[in-house]
Coordinates of C-alpha atoms and ligand atoms in Angstrom, one line a residue:
M107 CA 32.4 -104.6 -25.2
D108 CA 31.8 -108.1 -23.7
V109 CA 34.1 -110.9 -25.1
L110 CA 33.5 -114.6 -25.4
I111 CA 36.5 -117.0 -25.5
V112 CA 35.9 -120.6 -26.6
G113 CA 38.2 -123.2 -25.0
S114 CA 39.2 -124.5 -21.7
G115 CA 42.9 -124.9 -21.3
G116 CA 46.1 -122.8 -20.3
R117 CA 46.0 -121.1 -23.7
E118 CA 42.6 -119.8 -23.2
H119 CA 43.6 -118.7 -19.6
A120 CA 46.5 -116.8 -21.2
I121 CA 44.1 -115.2 -23.8
A122 CA 41.7 -114.3 -21.1
A123 CA 44.4 -112.6 -19.0
S124 CA 45.4 -110.6 -22.1
V125 CA 41.8 -109.6 -22.9
A126 CA 41.2 -108.6 -19.2
K127 CA 44.0 -105.9 -19.8
S128 CA 42.2 -104.3 -22.6
S129 CA 40.5 -101.0 -22.0
K130 CA 37.9 -101.9 -24.6
V131 CA 36.5 -104.8 -22.6
N132 CA 33.8 -104.8 -19.9
K133 CA 32.9 -108.5 -19.2
I134 CA 34.7 -111.7 -20.4
Y135 CA 32.8 -115.0 -20.8
C136 CA 34.5 -118.4 -21.4
A137 CA 32.9 -121.5 -22.8
P138 CA 33.5 -123.9 -21.3
G139 CA 36.5 -122.5 -19.3
N140 CA 38.0 -123.8 -16.2
A141 CA 38.4 -122.9 -12.5
G142 CA 41.4 -120.5 -13.0
I143 CA 39.6 -118.8 -16.1
G144 CA 36.6 -118.4 -13.7
Q145 CA 38.6 -115.9 -11.6
I146 CA 38.7 -113.5 -14.4
A147 CA 35.8 -114.5 -16.6
E148 CA 32.3 -116.0 -16.2
C149 CA 32.5 -119.6 -17.3
V150 CA 29.5 -120.8 -19.4
D151 CA 28.6 -124.5 -19.6
I152 CA 28.6 -124.9 -23.4
G153 CA 31.0 -127.2 -25.1
A154 CA 33.4 -125.8 -27.7
M155 CA 31.8 -127.9 -30.5
E156 CA 28.3 -126.7 -29.7
F157 CA 28.3 -124.1 -32.4
D158 CA 24.6 -123.1 -32.4
R159 CA 24.3 -122.9 -28.7
L160 CA 27.5 -120.7 -28.6
A161 CA 26.1 -118.5 -31.3
A162 CA 22.7 -118.2 -29.5
F163 CA 24.6 -117.3 -26.3
A164 CA 26.7 -114.7 -28.1
K165 CA 23.5 -113.0 -29.5
E166 CA 21.7 -113.1 -26.2
K167 CA 24.5 -111.4 -24.4
A168 CA 25.3 -109.1 -27.3
I169 CA 28.9 -110.3 -27.3
G170 CA 31.1 -107.8 -29.2
L171 CA 33.8 -110.3 -30.1
T172 CA 34.3 -114.0 -29.8
I173 CA 37.7 -115.5 -29.8
V174 CA 38.2 -119.2 -30.6
G175 CA 41.3 -120.6 -28.9
M176 CA 41.0 -124.3 -29.9
D177 CA 41.7 -126.1 -33.2
D178 CA 38.6 -128.5 -33.2
P179 CA 35.9 -125.9 -33.4
L180 CA 38.0 -123.9 -35.9
V181 CA 38.5 -126.8 -38.2
G182 CA 34.9 -127.7 -37.7
G183 CA 33.7 -124.3 -38.9
I184 CA 32.6 -122.4 -36.0
V185 CA 33.6 -119.1 -37.6
D186 CA 31.3 -119.7 -40.5
V187 CA 28.4 -120.3 -38.2
F188 CA 29.1 -117.1 -36.2
E189 CA 29.6 -115.0 -39.4
A190 CA 26.3 -116.4 -40.8
E191 CA 24.6 -115.1 -37.7
G192 CA 26.3 -111.7 -38.1
L193 CA 28.5 -112.1 -35.1
R194 CA 32.1 -110.8 -34.9
V195 CA 34.5 -113.6 -34.4
F196 CA 38.4 -114.0 -34.5
G197 CA 39.7 -117.0 -36.1
P198 CA 39.9 -118.6 -39.7
R199 CA 36.9 -119.8 -41.6
K200 CA 36.7 -123.6 -42.2
N201 CA 38.1 -123.3 -45.7
A202 CA 41.3 -121.6 -44.2
A203 CA 41.5 -123.6 -40.9
I204 CA 42.2 -126.6 -43.3
L205 CA 45.8 -125.4 -43.1
E206 CA 45.9 -127.2 -39.7
G207 CA 43.0 -129.6 -40.3
S208 CA 44.6 -131.4 -43.1
K209 CA 48.4 -132.1 -43.2
A210 CA 48.1 -133.4 -46.8
F211 CA 46.5 -130.1 -47.8
S212 CA 49.2 -128.0 -46.1
K213 CA 52.0 -130.1 -47.7
D214 CA 50.5 -129.8 -51.2
L215 CA 50.1 -126.0 -50.6
M216 CA 53.9 -125.7 -49.6
K217 CA 54.9 -127.6 -52.5
K218 CA 52.8 -125.6 -55.1
Y219 CA 54.1 -122.3 -53.7
H220 CA 57.7 -123.4 -53.1
I221 CA 57.6 -122.9 -49.2
P222 CA 60.5 -124.9 -47.6
T223 CA 59.2 -128.1 -45.9
A224 CA 60.3 -131.8 -45.7
A225 CA 60.0 -133.9 -49.0
Y226 CA 56.8 -136.1 -48.8
E227 CA 54.2 -138.1 -50.5
N228 CA 50.5 -138.2 -49.5
F229 CA 48.6 -141.6 -49.4
D230 CA 44.9 -142.4 -49.2
D231 CA 45.5 -146.1 -49.8
A232 CA 47.4 -148.2 -47.2
N233 CA 48.8 -150.7 -49.8
K234 CA 50.4 -147.9 -51.8
A235 CA 51.9 -146.5 -48.5
L236 CA 53.3 -149.9 -47.6
A237 CA 54.8 -150.3 -51.1
Y238 CA 56.4 -146.9 -51.0
L239 CA 58.1 -147.8 -47.7
E240 CA 60.0 -150.7 -49.4
T241 CA 62.2 -148.1 -51.2
A242 CA 62.2 -145.3 -48.7
S243 CA 65.2 -144.3 -46.5
F244 CA 65.0 -144.3 -42.8
P245 CA 64.3 -142.7 -40.3
I246 CA 61.0 -141.7 -41.8
V247 CA 58.0 -139.7 -40.5
L248 CA 54.4 -140.8 -40.7
K249 CA 51.6 -138.3 -40.1
A250 CA 47.9 -138.8 -39.9
D251 CA 46.2 -136.2 -42.1
G252 CA 43.7 -134.9 -39.7
L253 CA 43.6 -133.6 -36.1
A254 CA 44.9 -136.1 -33.6
L255 CA 45.5 -134.1 -30.5
G256 CA 49.1 -133.7 -31.4
K257 CA 49.7 -137.4 -31.3
G258 CA 49.3 -138.3 -35.0
V259 CA 53.1 -138.2 -35.9
L260 CA 55.2 -141.3 -35.8
I261 CA 59.0 -141.2 -36.2
C262 CA 60.1 -144.7 -37.6
N263 CA 63.6 -146.0 -37.6
T264 CA 63.1 -149.1 -39.6
V265 CA 60.8 -150.4 -42.4
E266 CA 59.1 -152.8 -40.0
E267 CA 58.3 -150.0 -37.6
A268 CA 57.0 -147.8 -40.4
K269 CA 54.7 -150.7 -41.7
Q270 CA 53.4 -151.1 -38.3
G271 CA 52.7 -147.4 -38.3
V272 CA 50.8 -147.4 -41.5
Q273 CA 48.8 -150.4 -40.1
S274 CA 47.8 -148.5 -37.0
I275 CA 47.1 -145.1 -38.6
M276 CA 45.3 -146.2 -41.8
L277 CA 43.9 -149.7 -41.1
D278 CA 43.5 -149.8 -37.3
K279 CA 42.4 -146.2 -37.2
Q280 CA 44.3 -145.4 -34.1
F281 CA 43.5 -141.8 -34.6
G282 CA 40.1 -142.4 -36.1
A283 CA 39.1 -140.6 -39.3
A284 CA 42.3 -138.4 -39.0
G285 CA 44.0 -141.5 -40.5
N286 CA 41.9 -141.9 -43.6
C287 CA 44.8 -140.2 -45.4
M288 CA 48.4 -139.8 -44.4
V289 CA 51.6 -138.1 -45.2
I290 CA 54.9 -139.9 -45.3
E291 CA 57.8 -137.4 -45.1
E292 CA 61.5 -137.0 -44.9
F293 CA 63.0 -137.0 -41.4
M294 CA 64.7 -133.7 -40.6
T295 CA 67.1 -132.7 -37.8
G296 CA 67.7 -129.4 -36.1
R297 CA 66.3 -127.0 -33.5
E298 CA 62.6 -126.5 -33.3
V299 CA 61.0 -123.1 -33.0
S300 CA 57.3 -121.9 -32.8
V301 CA 56.5 -118.6 -34.5
L302 CA 52.9 -117.4 -34.0
S303 CA 51.5 -114.7 -36.1
Y304 CA 48.5 -112.5 -36.5
V305 CA 47.1 -112.5 -40.1
D306 CA 44.3 -110.4 -41.7
G307 CA 43.8 -112.2 -45.0
K308 CA 46.8 -110.4 -46.7
T309 CA 49.0 -108.9 -44.0
I310 CA 51.0 -111.0 -41.6
K311 CA 52.7 -109.7 -38.3
T312 CA 54.7 -112.3 -36.4
M313 CA 55.0 -112.4 -32.7
T314 CA 58.1 -113.1 -30.6
S315 CA 59.5 -116.6 -31.0
A316 CA 59.1 -119.5 -28.5
Q317 CA 60.2 -123.1 -28.1
D318 CA 58.1 -126.0 -26.8
H319 CA 59.1 -129.1 -24.9
K320 CA 56.7 -131.9 -26.2
R321 CA 58.2 -135.0 -24.5
A322 CA 57.0 -136.0 -21.1
K323 CA 60.4 -136.5 -19.5
D324 CA 63.6 -134.7 -18.9
G325 CA 66.1 -134.8 -21.7
D326 CA 63.3 -135.1 -24.3
Q327 CA 62.6 -138.6 -23.3
G328 CA 59.2 -140.3 -22.9
L329 CA 56.0 -140.0 -24.9
N330 CA 54.8 -136.9 -26.8
T331 CA 52.4 -134.7 -24.7
G332 CA 50.4 -131.6 -25.4
G333 CA 53.6 -129.6 -24.2
M334 CA 55.4 -129.7 -20.8
G335 CA 56.8 -126.2 -20.9
T336 CA 57.9 -123.4 -23.2
F337 CA 60.4 -120.5 -23.3
S338 CA 60.4 -117.3 -25.3
P339 CA 62.2 -115.9 -27.2
S340 CA 64.2 -118.7 -28.8
P341 CA 67.9 -117.7 -28.8
F342 CA 68.3 -119.8 -31.9
Y343 CA 65.8 -117.6 -33.9
T344 CA 68.3 -115.0 -35.2
P345 CA 67.4 -111.8 -37.2
E346 CA 68.8 -113.6 -40.3
I347 CA 66.6 -116.6 -39.8
D348 CA 63.7 -114.3 -39.2
A349 CA 64.4 -112.4 -42.4
F350 CA 64.6 -115.6 -44.4
C351 CA 61.3 -116.9 -42.9
Q352 CA 59.5 -113.6 -43.6
E353 CA 60.5 -113.7 -47.3
H354 CA 60.3 -117.4 -47.9
I355 CA 57.6 -118.8 -45.5
Y356 CA 55.4 -116.4 -43.7
Q357 CA 54.2 -114.0 -46.4
P358 CA 54.2 -116.7 -49.0
T359 CA 51.9 -118.8 -46.9
V360 CA 49.4 -115.9 -46.5
D361 CA 49.6 -115.2 -50.1
A362 CA 49.1 -118.8 -51.1
M363 CA 46.0 -119.1 -49.0
A364 CA 44.6 -116.0 -50.6
A365 CA 45.5 -117.2 -54.1
E366 CA 43.7 -120.5 -53.4
G367 CA 40.5 -118.6 -52.5
R368 CA 41.0 -119.3 -48.8
P369 CA 42.0 -116.0 -47.2
F370 CA 43.3 -116.7 -43.7
Q371 CA 42.2 -114.4 -40.8
G372 CA 43.4 -115.3 -37.3
I373 CA 46.5 -116.9 -35.9
I374 CA 49.0 -118.9 -38.0
F375 CA 51.3 -120.9 -35.9
F376 CA 54.4 -121.9 -37.8
G377 CA 56.2 -125.0 -36.3
L378 CA 59.7 -124.6 -37.9
M379 CA 62.8 -126.8 -37.8
L380 CA 66.0 -124.9 -38.3
T381 CA 67.9 -127.5 -40.5
Q382 CA 71.4 -127.3 -42.0
N383 CA 69.8 -126.4 -45.2
G384 CA 67.8 -123.5 -43.7
P385 CA 64.4 -123.1 -41.8
K386 CA 61.7 -125.6 -43.0
V387 CA 58.0 -125.9 -41.9
L388 CA 57.2 -128.9 -39.8
E389 CA 53.6 -128.0 -39.4
Y390 CA 51.1 -125.2 -39.5
N391 CA 48.4 -124.6 -36.7
A392 CA 45.4 -122.3 -37.1
R393 CA 45.5 -121.1 -33.5
F394 CA 47.8 -120.0 -30.6
G395 CA 50.1 -122.8 -29.4
D396 CA 49.6 -124.3 -25.9
P397 CA 51.8 -123.7 -23.9
E398 CA 53.4 -121.2 -26.4
A399 CA 50.6 -118.7 -25.7
Q400 CA 51.5 -118.7 -22.0
V401 CA 55.0 -117.2 -22.8
V402 CA 54.2 -115.1 -25.7
L403 CA 51.1 -113.3 -24.7
P404 CA 52.3 -112.0 -21.4
R405 CA 55.2 -110.3 -23.3
M406 CA 52.9 -108.6 -25.8
K407 CA 52.6 -104.8 -25.3
N408 CA 49.6 -104.2 -27.6
D409 CA 46.0 -104.3 -26.7
I410 CA 45.0 -107.8 -28.0
I411 CA 41.5 -106.6 -28.8
E412 CA 42.8 -103.8 -31.1
V413 CA 45.1 -106.4 -32.9
M414 CA 42.3 -108.9 -33.3
E415 CA 39.9 -106.3 -34.5
A416 CA 42.4 -105.2 -37.1
C417 CA 42.8 -108.7 -38.3
I418 CA 38.9 -109.0 -38.8
D419 CA 38.7 -105.7 -40.6
G420 CA 41.8 -106.2 -42.8
R421 CA 43.8 -103.3 -41.4
L422 CA 46.6 -105.2 -39.6
D423 CA 49.1 -103.1 -41.6
E424 CA 48.2 -100.3 -39.3
I425 CA 49.3 -102.1 -36.2
D426 CA 52.7 -101.7 -34.7
L427 CA 53.1 -105.0 -32.9
Q428 CA 55.4 -104.7 -30.0
F429 CA 56.9 -107.1 -27.5
E430 CA 58.8 -106.6 -24.2
K431 CA 62.5 -107.0 -24.6
N432 CA 62.7 -109.6 -21.8
A433 CA 62.0 -113.3 -21.6
A434 CA 59.5 -115.7 -20.2
V435 CA 59.5 -119.4 -19.2
C436 CA 56.5 -121.6 -18.7
V437 CA 56.8 -124.9 -16.6
V438 CA 53.8 -127.2 -16.9
L439 CA 52.7 -128.8 -13.5
A440 CA 51.1 -132.1 -14.6
S441 CA 49.6 -135.0 -12.8
D442 CA 52.1 -137.9 -12.5
G443 CA 51.4 -140.6 -15.3
Y444 CA 50.3 -138.0 -17.9
P445 CA 50.0 -138.5 -20.9
V446 CA 48.9 -142.1 -20.2
K447 CA 47.1 -142.7 -16.9
Y448 CA 46.8 -140.3 -14.0
E449 CA 44.5 -139.5 -11.0
K450 CA 42.4 -136.3 -10.6
G451 CA 40.7 -134.6 -7.8
F452 CA 43.7 -133.6 -5.6
E453 CA 43.5 -130.2 -3.8
I454 CA 45.8 -127.5 -5.1
H455 CA 47.7 -125.4 -2.5
G456 CA 49.6 -122.2 -2.9
L457 CA 47.7 -120.4 -5.7
E458 CA 47.5 -117.2 -3.6
H459 CA 51.3 -116.7 -4.0
F460 CA 50.5 -115.6 -7.5
E461 CA 48.0 -112.8 -6.7
N462 CA 49.2 -109.3 -7.6
K463 CA 52.7 -110.6 -8.3
E464 CA 54.0 -108.7 -11.2
G465 CA 55.8 -110.9 -13.9
Y466 CA 54.4 -114.2 -12.4
Y467 CA 51.5 -116.2 -13.8
C468 CA 49.7 -119.4 -12.9
F469 CA 47.6 -120.4 -15.9
H470 CA 45.1 -123.1 -15.3
A471 CA 44.8 -126.0 -17.8
G472 CA 43.1 -128.9 -15.9
T473 CA 41.5 -127.6 -12.6
K474 CA 38.0 -127.3 -11.2
L475 CA 36.3 -126.1 -8.1
D476 CA 35.1 -129.0 -5.9
A477 CA 31.9 -129.0 -3.8
N478 CA 33.7 -127.0 -1.1
N479 CA 34.9 -124.5 -3.5
K480 CA 38.5 -125.6 -3.4
F481 CA 40.7 -125.8 -6.5
V482 CA 41.4 -129.4 -7.4
T483 CA 43.3 -131.2 -10.2
N484 CA 41.1 -132.2 -13.1
G485 CA 43.4 -133.2 -15.9
G486 CA 46.8 -134.4 -17.2
R487 CA 48.2 -130.9 -17.5
V488 CA 47.1 -129.0 -14.4
L489 CA 48.8 -125.6 -14.3
G490 CA 51.2 -123.6 -16.4
V491 CA 53.6 -121.7 -14.1
T492 CA 55.0 -118.7 -16.0
A493 CA 57.5 -116.1 -15.1
K494 CA 59.2 -113.3 -16.8
G495 CA 62.8 -112.3 -16.3
A496 CA 65.2 -109.8 -17.7
D497 CA 66.7 -112.7 -19.8
L498 CA 66.0 -116.3 -20.3
K499 CA 68.2 -117.5 -17.5
Q500 CA 66.5 -115.2 -15.1
A501 CA 63.1 -116.1 -16.4
R502 CA 63.9 -119.7 -16.0
E503 CA 65.1 -119.3 -12.4
N504 CA 61.9 -117.3 -11.6
A505 CA 59.6 -119.9 -13.1
Y506 CA 61.2 -122.8 -11.3
L507 CA 61.1 -120.9 -8.0
A508 CA 57.4 -120.2 -8.6
T509 CA 56.7 -123.9 -9.2
E510 CA 57.7 -124.6 -5.6
W511 CA 54.9 -122.3 -4.4
I512 CA 52.3 -124.8 -5.6
E513 CA 51.6 -128.1 -4.0
F514 CA 49.2 -131.0 -5.0
D515 CA 49.5 -134.8 -4.7
N516 CA 51.1 -136.4 -7.6
K517 CA 52.6 -133.0 -8.9
Y518 CA 55.0 -133.9 -11.7
M519 CA 57.1 -131.5 -14.0
R520 CA 60.1 -131.5 -16.2
H521 CA 63.3 -129.9 -14.6
D522 CA 64.9 -129.0 -17.9
I523 CA 62.5 -126.5 -19.5
G524 CA 64.8 -124.0 -21.2
S525 CA 67.8 -126.0 -20.5
A526 CA 68.9 -125.2 -24.1
I527 CA 69.5 -121.6 -22.8
L528 CA 72.0 -122.8 -20.3
E529 CA 73.9 -124.8 -22.9
Q530 CA 74.9 -121.6 -24.7
Ligands
AMP18 P1 54.0 -132.0 -35.8 O1 52.6 -132.3 -35.1 O2 53.8 -132.1 -37.3 O3 54.6 -130.7 -35.3 O4 54.9 -133.1 -35.3 C1 55.2 -133.4 -33.9 C2 56.7 -133.4 -33.7 O5 57.2 -134.5 -34.5 C3 57.4 -132.2 -34.2 O6 57.4 -131.2 -33.1 C4 58.8 -132.7 -34.4 O7 59.5 -132.9 -33.2 C5 58.5 -134.1 -34.9 N1 58.5 -134.0 -36.4 C6 57.5 -133.8 -37.2 N2 57.8 -133.9 -38.5 C7 59.1 -134.1 -38.5 C8 60.1 -134.3 -39.5 N3 59.8 -134.3 -40.9 N4 61.4 -134.7 -39.2 C9 61.7 -134.8 -37.9 N5 60.9 -134.5 -36.9 C10 59.5 -134.3 -37.2
LIG19 N1 52.5 -126.6 -28.3 C1 52.2 -127.1 -29.5 C2 50.7 -126.9 -30.0 O1 50.0 -126.2 -29.4 O2 50.3 -127.6 -30.9

């Protein structure tokens, strides 16, 4: 069959690379894609939010399966549009993607179904939120309800800071309509782990664990970003923790969504914090993580199309999901100044080092081909350099070695991705 992938980042490049390995696939299209994805797929100049044009394209090309990588189109209801046109599509419908699209919804769901998460209150009135802060304990966490490019979370140490946060989220609308409503929740401490899973509406199969590094600078300093690197598996995610989460978090979430009349088919990404009182949910996402996908998918042994079709057809219980018993590390090469201000358009050298090199991947996030057909930087996060290794230490060495193969002006990266591994 021919496959269409919707999205344009490193995550979609990793998905495309997995799809390319499937024996069931002839041709891959990606809308809108990027220069790296263009090496294994035909990029189509249609935006991820142009649902009608995407559906018309899928019909015209007789696409057998569309895979939606990004949160915005999922939360906006792209899956419903495709289904109404009789097209096969992988991802949650709008009424299920709300699990990511509204933090207030997801917190209420967890409370109703006793799924462990931070204590919280939802607010749709700024004055009530401000009054609540007078009696709260600090630090405290403020979250814009809706999608905010991963930036809608503020950790506030004092009442003044928190009041300022309410002001900017709910009144100044720093994150737009995402801040019409907000969650104020208890501050938790512990290790963070990302667990991605395939879900078919009733059955859930979790993938190998991963950990993201969200801050821009070494030592988890600097601003929050889309993610500066990842490693997989997380050494802190033990079989005991997994057993607890399967029983108290993963299956209960799927069952809760079904009970609410919102059966979830697609990917649920569980952002967990391993607290002293056990694992708790920080957030849900309704899609692969970026850059978690870049370390998880290369380690998956199954044919991704078979797994996704099983999710759509409600027979995920028949799939034996398998991961390699190795490790992977992804180091993001960014443009200096990201996430605030950075230049674009610099030529990228050294990409050829990754060709036919088993266990090494260079996933493109923000790149394009210039008028001379040369790869140039075209975003804050430019490339995700990923390497596998027998264990995390080896994978980390391999990944950092591979970062040296690539050169471009203003190249910036963190040097401590996976450093948690070395602390052990
Ligand atoms: P989220 O987008 O909800 O994952 O939040 C982004 C980041 O903020 C998380 O990865 C955590 O590092 C941090 N965070 C979110 N909620 C909490 C919380 N309740 N306590 C401590 N840190 C949090
Ligand atoms: N890496 C975190 C995310 O994709 O939201």
